[in-house]
mmCIF file of C-alpha atoms and ligand atoms in Angstrom:
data_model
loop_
_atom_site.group_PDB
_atom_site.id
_atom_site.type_symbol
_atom_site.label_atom_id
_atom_site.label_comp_id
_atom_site.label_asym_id
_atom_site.label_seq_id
_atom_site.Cartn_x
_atom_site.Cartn_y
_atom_site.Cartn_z
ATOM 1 C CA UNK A 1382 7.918 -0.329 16.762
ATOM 2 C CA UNK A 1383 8.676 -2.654 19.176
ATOM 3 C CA UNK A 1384 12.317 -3.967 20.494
ATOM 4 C CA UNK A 1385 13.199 -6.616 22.596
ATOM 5 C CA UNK A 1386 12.943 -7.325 25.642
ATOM 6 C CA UNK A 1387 9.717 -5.287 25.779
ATOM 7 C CA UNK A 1388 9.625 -5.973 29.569
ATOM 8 C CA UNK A 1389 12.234 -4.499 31.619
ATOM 9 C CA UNK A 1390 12.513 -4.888 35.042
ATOM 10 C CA UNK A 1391 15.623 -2.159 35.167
ATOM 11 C CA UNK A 1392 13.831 0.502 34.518
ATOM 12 C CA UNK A 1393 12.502 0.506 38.020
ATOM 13 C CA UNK A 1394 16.170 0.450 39.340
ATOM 14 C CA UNK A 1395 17.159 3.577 37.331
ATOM 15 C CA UNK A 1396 17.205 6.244 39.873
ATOM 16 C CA UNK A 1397 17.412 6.192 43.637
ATOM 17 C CA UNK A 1398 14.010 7.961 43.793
ATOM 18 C CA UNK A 1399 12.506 4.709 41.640
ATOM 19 C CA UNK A 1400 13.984 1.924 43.611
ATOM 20 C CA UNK A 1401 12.832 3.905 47.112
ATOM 21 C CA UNK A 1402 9.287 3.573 45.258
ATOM 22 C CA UNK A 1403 9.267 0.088 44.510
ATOM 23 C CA UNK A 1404 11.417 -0.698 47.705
ATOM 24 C CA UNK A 1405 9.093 -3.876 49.248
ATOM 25 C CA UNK A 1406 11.025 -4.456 52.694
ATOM 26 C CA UNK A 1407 11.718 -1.457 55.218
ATOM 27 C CA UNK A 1408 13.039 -1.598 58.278
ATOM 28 C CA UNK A 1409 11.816 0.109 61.871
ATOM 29 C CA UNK A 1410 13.306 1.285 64.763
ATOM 30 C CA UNK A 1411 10.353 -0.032 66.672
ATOM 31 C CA UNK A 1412 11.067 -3.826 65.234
ATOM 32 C CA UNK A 1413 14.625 -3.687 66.955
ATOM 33 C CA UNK A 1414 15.405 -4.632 70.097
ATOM 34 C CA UNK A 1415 18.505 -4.288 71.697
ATOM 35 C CA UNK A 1416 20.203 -6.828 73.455
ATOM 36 C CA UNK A 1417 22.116 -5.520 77.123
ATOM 37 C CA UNK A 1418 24.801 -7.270 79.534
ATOM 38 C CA UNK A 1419 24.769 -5.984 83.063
ATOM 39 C CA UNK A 1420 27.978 -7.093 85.256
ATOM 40 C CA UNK A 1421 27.245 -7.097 89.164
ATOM 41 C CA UNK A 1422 29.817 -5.199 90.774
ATOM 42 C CA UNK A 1423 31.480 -3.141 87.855
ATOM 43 C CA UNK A 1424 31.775 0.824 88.137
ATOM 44 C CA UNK A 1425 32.739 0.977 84.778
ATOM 45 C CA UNK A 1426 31.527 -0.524 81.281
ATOM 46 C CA UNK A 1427 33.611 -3.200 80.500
ATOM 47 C CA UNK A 1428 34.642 -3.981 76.779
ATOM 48 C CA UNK A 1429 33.888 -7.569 75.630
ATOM 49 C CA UNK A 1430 36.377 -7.870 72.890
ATOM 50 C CA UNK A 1431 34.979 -10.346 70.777
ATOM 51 C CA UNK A 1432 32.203 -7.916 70.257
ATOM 52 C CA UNK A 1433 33.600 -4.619 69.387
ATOM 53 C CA UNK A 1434 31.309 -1.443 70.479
ATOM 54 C CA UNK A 1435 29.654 -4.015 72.796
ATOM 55 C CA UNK A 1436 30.009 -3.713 76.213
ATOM 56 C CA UNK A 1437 29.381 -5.455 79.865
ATOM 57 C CA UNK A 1438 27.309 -2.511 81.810
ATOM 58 C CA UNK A 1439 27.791 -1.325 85.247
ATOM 59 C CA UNK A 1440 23.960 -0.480 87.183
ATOM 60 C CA UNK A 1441 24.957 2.938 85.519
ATOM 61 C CA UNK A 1442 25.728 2.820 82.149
ATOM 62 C CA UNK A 1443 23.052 -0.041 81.570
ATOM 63 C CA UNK A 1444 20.845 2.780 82.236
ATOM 64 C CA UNK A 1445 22.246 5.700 79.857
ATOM 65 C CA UNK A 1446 22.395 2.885 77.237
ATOM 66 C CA UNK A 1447 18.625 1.994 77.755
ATOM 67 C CA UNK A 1448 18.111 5.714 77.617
ATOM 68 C CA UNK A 1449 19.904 6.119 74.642
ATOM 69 C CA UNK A 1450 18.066 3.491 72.873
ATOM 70 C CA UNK A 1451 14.089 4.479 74.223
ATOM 71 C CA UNK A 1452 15.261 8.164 72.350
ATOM 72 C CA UNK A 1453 16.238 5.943 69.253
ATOM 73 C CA UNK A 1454 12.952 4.329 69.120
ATOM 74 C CA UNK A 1455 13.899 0.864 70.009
ATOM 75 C CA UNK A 1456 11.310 -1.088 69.998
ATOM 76 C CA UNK A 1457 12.461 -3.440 73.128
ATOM 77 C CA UNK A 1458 15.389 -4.167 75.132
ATOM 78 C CA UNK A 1459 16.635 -7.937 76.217
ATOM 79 C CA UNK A 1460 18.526 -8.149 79.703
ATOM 80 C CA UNK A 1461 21.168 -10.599 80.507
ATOM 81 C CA UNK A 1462 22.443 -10.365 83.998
ATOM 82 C CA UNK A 1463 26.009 -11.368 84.634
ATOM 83 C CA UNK A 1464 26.531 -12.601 88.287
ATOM 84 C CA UNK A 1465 30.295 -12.442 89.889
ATOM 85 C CA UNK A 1466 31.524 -16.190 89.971
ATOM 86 C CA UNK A 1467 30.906 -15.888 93.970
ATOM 87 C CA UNK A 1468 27.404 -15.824 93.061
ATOM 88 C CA UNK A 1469 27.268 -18.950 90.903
ATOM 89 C CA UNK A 1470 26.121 -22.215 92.181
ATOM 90 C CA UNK A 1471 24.584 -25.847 90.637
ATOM 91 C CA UNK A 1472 21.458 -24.080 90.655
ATOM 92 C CA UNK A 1473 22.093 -21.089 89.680
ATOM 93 C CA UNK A 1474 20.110 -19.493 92.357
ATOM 94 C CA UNK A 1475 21.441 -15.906 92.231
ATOM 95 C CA UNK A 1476 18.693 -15.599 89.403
ATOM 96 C CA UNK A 1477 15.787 -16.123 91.511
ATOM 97 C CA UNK A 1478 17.068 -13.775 94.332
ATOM 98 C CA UNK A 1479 15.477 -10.604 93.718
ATOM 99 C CA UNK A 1480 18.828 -8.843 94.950
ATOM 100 C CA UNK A 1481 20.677 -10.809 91.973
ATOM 101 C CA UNK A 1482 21.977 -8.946 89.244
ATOM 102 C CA UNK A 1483 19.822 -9.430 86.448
ATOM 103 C CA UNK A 1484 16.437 -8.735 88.900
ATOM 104 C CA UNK A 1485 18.066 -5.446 90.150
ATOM 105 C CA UNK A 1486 18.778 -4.914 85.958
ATOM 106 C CA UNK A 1487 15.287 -4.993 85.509
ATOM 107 C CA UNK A 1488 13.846 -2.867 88.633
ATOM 108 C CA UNK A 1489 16.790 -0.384 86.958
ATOM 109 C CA UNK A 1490 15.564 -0.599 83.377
ATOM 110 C CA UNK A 1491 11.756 -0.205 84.460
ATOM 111 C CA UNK A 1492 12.652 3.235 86.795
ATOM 112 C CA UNK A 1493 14.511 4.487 83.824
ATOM 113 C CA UNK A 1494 12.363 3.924 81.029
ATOM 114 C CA UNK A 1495 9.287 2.182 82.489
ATOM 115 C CA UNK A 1496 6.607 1.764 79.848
ATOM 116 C CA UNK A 1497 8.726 3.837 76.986
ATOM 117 C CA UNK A 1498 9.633 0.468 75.271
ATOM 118 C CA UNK A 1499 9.233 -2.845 76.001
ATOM 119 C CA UNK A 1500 11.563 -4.496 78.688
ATOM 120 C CA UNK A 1501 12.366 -7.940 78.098
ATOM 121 C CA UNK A 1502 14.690 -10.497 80.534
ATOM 122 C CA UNK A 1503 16.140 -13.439 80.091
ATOM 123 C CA UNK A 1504 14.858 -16.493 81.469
ATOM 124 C CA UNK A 1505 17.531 -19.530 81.293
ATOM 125 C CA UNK A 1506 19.452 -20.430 84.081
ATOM 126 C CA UNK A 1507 23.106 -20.665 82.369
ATOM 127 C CA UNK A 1508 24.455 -17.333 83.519
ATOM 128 C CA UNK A 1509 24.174 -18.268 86.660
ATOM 129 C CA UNK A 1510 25.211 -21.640 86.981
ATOM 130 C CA UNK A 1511 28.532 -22.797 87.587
ATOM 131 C CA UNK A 1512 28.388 -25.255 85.383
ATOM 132 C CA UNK A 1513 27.411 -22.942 82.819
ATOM 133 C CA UNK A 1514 24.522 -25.271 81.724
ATOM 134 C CA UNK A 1515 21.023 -23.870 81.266
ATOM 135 C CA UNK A 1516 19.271 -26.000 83.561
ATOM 136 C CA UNK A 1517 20.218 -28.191 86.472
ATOM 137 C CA UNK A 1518 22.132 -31.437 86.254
ATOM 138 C CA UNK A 1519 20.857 -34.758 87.086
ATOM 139 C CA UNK A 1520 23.489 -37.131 88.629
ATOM 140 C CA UNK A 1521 24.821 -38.423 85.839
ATOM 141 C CA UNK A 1522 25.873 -34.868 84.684
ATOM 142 C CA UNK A 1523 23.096 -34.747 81.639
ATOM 143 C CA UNK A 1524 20.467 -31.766 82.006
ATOM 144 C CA UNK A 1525 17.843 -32.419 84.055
ATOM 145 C CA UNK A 1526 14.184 -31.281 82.106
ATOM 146 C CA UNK A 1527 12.036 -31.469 84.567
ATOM 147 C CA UNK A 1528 13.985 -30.338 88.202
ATOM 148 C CA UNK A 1529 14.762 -27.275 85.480
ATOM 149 C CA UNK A 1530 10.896 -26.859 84.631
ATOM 150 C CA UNK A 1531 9.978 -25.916 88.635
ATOM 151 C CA UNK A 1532 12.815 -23.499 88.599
ATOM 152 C CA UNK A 1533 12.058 -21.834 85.428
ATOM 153 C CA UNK A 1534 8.329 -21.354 86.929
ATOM 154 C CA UNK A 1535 10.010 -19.382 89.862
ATOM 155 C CA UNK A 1536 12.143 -17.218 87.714
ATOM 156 C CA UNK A 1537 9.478 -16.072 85.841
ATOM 157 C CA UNK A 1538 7.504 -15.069 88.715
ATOM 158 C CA UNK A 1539 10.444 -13.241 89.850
ATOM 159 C CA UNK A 1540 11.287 -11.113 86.513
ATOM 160 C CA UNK A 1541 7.767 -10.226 86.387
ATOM 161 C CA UNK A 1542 8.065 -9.320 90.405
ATOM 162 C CA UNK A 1543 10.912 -7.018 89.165
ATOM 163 C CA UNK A 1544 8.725 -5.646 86.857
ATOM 164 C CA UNK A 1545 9.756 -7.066 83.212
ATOM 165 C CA UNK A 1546 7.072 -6.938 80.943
ATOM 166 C CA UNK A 1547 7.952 -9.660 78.800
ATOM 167 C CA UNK A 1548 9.932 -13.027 79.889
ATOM 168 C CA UNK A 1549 12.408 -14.474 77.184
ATOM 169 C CA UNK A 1550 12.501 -18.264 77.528
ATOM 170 C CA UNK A 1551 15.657 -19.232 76.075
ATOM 171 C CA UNK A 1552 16.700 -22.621 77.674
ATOM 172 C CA UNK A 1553 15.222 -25.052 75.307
ATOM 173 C CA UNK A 1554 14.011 -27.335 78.085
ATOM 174 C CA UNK A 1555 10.570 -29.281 77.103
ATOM 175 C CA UNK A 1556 7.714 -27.612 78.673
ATOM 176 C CA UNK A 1557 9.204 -24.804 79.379
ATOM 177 C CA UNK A 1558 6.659 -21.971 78.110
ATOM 178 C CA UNK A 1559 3.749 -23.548 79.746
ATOM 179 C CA UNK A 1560 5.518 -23.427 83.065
ATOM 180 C CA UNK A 1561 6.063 -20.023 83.122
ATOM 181 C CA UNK A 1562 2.891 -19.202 81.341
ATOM 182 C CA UNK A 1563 1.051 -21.424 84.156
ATOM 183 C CA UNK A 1564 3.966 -19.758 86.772
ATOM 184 C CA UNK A 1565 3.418 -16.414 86.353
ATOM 185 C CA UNK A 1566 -0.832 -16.721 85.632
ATOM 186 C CA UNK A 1567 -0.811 -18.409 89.612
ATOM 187 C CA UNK A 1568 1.143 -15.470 91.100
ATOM 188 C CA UNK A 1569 -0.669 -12.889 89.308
ATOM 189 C CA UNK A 1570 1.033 -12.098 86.567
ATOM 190 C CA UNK A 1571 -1.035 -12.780 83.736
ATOM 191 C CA UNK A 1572 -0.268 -9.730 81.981
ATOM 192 C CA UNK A 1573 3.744 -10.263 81.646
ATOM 193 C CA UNK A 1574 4.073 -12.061 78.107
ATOM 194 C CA UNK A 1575 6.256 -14.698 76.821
ATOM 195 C CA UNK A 1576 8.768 -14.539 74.040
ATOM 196 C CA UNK A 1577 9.514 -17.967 73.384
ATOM 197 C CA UNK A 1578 12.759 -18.857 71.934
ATOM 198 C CA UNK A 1579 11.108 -21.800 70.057
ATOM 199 C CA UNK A 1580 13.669 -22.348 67.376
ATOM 200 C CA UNK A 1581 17.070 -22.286 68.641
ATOM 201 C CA UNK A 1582 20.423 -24.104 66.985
ATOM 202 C CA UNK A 1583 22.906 -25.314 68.942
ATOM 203 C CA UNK A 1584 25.688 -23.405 66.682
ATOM 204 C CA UNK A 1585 28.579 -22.273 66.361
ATOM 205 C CA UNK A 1586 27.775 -18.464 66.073
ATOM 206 C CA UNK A 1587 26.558 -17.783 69.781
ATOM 207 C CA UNK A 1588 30.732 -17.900 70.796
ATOM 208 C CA UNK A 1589 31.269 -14.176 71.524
ATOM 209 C CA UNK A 1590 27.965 -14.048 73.782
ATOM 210 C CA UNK A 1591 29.609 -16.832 75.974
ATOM 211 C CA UNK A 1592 32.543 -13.990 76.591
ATOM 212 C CA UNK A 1593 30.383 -11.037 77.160
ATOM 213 C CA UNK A 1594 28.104 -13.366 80.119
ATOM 214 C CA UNK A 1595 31.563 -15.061 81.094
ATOM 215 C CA UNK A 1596 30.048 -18.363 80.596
ATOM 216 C CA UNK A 1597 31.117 -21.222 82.673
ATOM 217 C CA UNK A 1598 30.630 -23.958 80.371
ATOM 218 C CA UNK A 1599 32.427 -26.819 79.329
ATOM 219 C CA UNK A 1600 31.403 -29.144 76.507
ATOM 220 C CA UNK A 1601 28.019 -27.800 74.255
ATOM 221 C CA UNK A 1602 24.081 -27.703 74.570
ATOM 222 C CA UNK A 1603 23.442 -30.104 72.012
ATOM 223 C CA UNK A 1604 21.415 -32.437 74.224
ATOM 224 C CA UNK A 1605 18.693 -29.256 75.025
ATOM 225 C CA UNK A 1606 19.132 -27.046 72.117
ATOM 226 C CA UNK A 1607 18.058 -27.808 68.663
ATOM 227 C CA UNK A 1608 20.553 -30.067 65.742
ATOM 228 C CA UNK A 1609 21.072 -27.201 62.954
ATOM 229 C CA UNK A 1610 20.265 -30.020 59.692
ATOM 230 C CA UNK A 1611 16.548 -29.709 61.089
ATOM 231 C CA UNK A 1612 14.079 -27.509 59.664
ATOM 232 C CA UNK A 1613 10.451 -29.764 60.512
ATOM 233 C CA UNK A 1614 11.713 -29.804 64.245
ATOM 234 C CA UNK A 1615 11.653 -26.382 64.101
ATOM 235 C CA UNK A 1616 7.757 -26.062 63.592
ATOM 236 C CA UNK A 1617 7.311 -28.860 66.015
ATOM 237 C CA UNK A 1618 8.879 -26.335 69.016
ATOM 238 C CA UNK A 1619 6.950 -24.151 67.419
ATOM 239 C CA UNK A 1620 3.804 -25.646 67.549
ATOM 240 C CA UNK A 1621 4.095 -26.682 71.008
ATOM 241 C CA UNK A 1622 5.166 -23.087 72.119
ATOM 242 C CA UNK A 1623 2.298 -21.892 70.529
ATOM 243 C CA UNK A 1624 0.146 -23.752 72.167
ATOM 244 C CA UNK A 1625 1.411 -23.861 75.370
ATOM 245 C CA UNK A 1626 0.738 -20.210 75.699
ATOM 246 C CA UNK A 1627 3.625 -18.276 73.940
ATOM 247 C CA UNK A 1628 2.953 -14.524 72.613
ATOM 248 C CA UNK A 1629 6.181 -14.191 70.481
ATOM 249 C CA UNK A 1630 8.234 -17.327 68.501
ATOM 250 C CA UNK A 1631 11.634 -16.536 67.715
ATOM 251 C CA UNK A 1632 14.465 -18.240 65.284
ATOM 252 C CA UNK A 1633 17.871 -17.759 66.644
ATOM 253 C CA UNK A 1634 20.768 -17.593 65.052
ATOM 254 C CA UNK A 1635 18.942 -15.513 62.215
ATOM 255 C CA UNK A 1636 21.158 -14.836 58.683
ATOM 256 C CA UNK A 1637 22.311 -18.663 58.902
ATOM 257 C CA UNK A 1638 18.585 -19.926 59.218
ATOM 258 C CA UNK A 1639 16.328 -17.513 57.006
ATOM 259 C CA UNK A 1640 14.280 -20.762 55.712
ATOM 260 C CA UNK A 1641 13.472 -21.481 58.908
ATOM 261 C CA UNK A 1642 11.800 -18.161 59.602
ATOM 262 C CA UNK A 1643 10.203 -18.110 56.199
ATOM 263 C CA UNK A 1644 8.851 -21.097 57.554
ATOM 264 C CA UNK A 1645 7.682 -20.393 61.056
ATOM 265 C CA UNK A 1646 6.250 -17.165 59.561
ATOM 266 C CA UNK A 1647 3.914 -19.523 57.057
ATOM 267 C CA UNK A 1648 3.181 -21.585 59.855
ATOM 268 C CA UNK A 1649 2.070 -19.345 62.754
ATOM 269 C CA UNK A 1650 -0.512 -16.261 63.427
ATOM 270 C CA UNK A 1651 2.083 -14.858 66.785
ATOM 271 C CA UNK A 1652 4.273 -12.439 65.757
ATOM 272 C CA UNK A 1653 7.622 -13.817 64.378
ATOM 273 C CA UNK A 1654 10.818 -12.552 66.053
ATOM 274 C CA UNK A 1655 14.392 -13.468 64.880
ATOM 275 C CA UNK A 1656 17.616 -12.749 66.927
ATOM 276 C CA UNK A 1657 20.738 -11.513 65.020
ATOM 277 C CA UNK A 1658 23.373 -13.476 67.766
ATOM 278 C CA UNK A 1659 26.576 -12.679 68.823
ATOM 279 C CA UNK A 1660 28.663 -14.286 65.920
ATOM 280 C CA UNK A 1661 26.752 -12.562 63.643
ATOM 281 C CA UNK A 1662 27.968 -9.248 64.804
ATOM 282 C CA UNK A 1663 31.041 -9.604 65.234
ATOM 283 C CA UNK A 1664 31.669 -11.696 61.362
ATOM 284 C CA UNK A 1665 30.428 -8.356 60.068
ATOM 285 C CA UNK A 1666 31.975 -5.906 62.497
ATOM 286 C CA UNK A 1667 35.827 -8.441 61.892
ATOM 287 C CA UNK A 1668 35.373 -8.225 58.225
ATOM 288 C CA UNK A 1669 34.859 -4.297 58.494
ATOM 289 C CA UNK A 1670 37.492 -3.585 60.454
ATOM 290 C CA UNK A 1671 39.506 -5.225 58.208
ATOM 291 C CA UNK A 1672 38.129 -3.064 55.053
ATOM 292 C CA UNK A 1673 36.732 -6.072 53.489
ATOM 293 C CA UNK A 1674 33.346 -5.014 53.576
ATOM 294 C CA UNK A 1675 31.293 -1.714 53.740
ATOM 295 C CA UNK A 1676 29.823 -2.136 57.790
ATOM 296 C CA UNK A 1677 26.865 0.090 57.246
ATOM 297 C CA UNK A 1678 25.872 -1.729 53.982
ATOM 298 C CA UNK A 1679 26.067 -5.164 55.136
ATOM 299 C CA UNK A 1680 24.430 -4.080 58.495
ATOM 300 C CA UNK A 1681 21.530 -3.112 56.690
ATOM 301 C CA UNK A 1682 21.336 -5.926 54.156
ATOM 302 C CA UNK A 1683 21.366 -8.465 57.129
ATOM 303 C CA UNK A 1684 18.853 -6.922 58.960
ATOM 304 C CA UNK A 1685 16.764 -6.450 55.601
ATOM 305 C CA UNK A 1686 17.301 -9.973 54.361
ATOM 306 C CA UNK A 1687 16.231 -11.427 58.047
ATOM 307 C CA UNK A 1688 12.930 -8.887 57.416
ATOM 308 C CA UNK A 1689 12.167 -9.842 54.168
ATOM 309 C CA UNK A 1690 12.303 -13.708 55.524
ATOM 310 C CA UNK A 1691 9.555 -13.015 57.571
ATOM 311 C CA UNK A 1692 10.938 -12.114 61.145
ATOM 312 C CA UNK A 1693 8.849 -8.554 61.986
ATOM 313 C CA UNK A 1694 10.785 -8.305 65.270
ATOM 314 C CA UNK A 1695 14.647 -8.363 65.252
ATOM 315 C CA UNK A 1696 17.133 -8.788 68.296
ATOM 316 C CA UNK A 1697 19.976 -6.865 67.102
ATOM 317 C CA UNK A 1698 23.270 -6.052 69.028
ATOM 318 C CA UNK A 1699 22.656 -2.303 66.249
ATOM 319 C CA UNK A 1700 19.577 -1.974 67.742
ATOM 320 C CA UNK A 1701 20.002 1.932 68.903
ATOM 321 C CA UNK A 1702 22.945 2.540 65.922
ATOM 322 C CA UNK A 1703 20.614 1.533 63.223
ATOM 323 C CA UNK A 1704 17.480 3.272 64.701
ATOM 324 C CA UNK A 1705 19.421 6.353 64.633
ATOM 325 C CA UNK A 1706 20.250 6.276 61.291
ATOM 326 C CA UNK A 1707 16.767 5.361 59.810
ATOM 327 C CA UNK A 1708 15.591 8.563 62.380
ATOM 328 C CA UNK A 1709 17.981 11.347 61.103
HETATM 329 C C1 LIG B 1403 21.156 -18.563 76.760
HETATM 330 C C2 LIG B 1403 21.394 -17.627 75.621
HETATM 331 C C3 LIG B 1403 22.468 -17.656 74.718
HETATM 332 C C4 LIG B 1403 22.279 -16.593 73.844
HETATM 333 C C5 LIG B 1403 21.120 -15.939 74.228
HETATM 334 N N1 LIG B 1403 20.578 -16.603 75.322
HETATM 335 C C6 LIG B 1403 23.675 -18.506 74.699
HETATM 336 C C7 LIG B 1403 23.599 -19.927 74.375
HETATM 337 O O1 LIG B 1403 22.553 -20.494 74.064
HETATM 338 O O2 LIG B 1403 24.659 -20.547 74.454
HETATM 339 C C8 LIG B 1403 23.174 -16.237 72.707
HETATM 340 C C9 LIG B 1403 22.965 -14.894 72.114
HETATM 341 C C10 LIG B 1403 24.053 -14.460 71.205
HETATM 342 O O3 LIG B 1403 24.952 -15.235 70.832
HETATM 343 O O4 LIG B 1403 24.040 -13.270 70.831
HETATM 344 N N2 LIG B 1403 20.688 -17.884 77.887
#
């Protein structure tokens, strides 16, 4: 005797113990990576309040934090150095001095966790410019590609000097990943690997980032970074990243562009990264705090969807909260 519907997918959703069985995505600590903001000069952490639990980090802290995280099983960290406005210039040459913030970050990072995890840097010029822009002006005040290309090269070479192991090009100048790729091969470097920050939307959700690096700028980046309507763009950056020597692609913003992961995850054989930004984090973290949603559920089913999408490598400001709950 047979009653309809003979097929039934609930049955597989029955029990806790059943849908753990059939569960088809799963997160890892060691596909995190954890995004830090070092502040020359501070003694003290400093809150950045559009990102509650997020912090700027003194030399110190920066270093329990990475600590903190290696124990959680992160797999990576990402370093953003935040110079003191005294230290900003057109050029934003405070990045390539190897006593600038974010170079010291890194020789701190490496002597507290050395080869433990993976330590990442950013390479883009905008936290260091006055202007706030992520490369260097031409004369009519638009971005200059190419003077920024020869700087990039140099920045790499001096991340790697500090001793990151991979370089996170995030400036969305033309070019860009073969310059550092051909950069850091000439200085000896050909071991420090590129994370290539191939997709990125010039959107509205990076806003709380610009107050944790105190960003300088005026206007947007919508002549360098890419126009949110385009998906096929996408896999052109892509393609040219690829070839141009990157190890890792990444999609940034993540939740708002999932289709464009799916995508760039059909498309390439690299591994796929995808960074959960700033206004991502604190949507969710607002919403909680204002008990209209459960914060560890939606945590997870963010991080889960941007999985499932295809991105096996996740920039997450949760990085170290979220490994140590899927540890204990
Ligand atoms: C640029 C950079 C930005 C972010 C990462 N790298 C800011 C921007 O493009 O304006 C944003 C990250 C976030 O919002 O969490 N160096």
């Amino acid at each position: 005797m047979s009653s309809f519907p003979d097929i039934r997918p609930r049955r597989l959703r029955r029990t806790p113990a059943l849908r753990r069985l059939v569960e088809e995505t799963r997160i890892a600590p060691s596909e995190l990576v954890l995004p830090l903001f070092v502040k020359e000069g501070l003694t003290e952490p400093r809150a950045i309040s559009s990102m509650p639990g997020i912090v700027q980090h003194s030399r110190e802290s920066l270093r329990k934090a990475a600590h903190e995280a290696v124990s959680a099983g992160v797999g990576g960290l990402m370093l953003y150095g935040v110079p003191t406005d005294d230290h900003k210039d057109e050029t934003g040459s405070a990045g390539l001095d190897p006593d600038g913030i974010l170079n010291v970050g890194i020789r701190d990072l490496v002597a507290e966790v050395g080869d433990a995890t993976v330590i990442m840097s950013d390479l883009c010029l905008d936290e260091f410019t006055s202007h706030g822009h992520c490369g260097v002006l031409a004369p009519d005040g638009s971005v200059d590609n190419d003077a920024t290309l020869a700087i990039y090269a140099d920045l790499g070479v001096a991340q790697a000097a500090a001793g990151a192991h991979m370089v996170g090009t995030s400036g969305m100048m033309d070019g860009q990943v073969g310059v550092v790729r051909r950069g850091l091969d000439k200085a000896g470097y050909q071991d420090t690997s590129i994370l290539a920050y191939s997709a990125k939307y010039a959107g509205a959700f990076y806003g709380p980032f610009r107050e944790a690096v105190q960003s300088s700028l005026q206007g947007d980046r919508r002549q360098y970074q890419q126009d949110p309507p385009n998906l096929r763009e996408a896999l052109v950056e892509v393609d040219l990243d690829v070839a141009e020597g990157a190890d890792i692609v990444m999609v940034k913003p993540a939740l708002p562009y999932l289709d464009v992961i799916a995508a760039v995850r059909d498309r390439v054989n690299v591994p796929v990264a995808a960074y959960q930004v700033s206004g991502e984090y604190a949507m969710v973290e607002a919403a909680a705090a204002n008990g209209w949603i459960d914060r560890d559920r939606a945590i997870f089913e963010s991080l889960t969807s941007i999985k499932r999408a295809g991105a096996q490598i996740i920039l997450t400001y949760w990085a170290t909260e979220v490994a140590q709950k899927l540890r204990f």
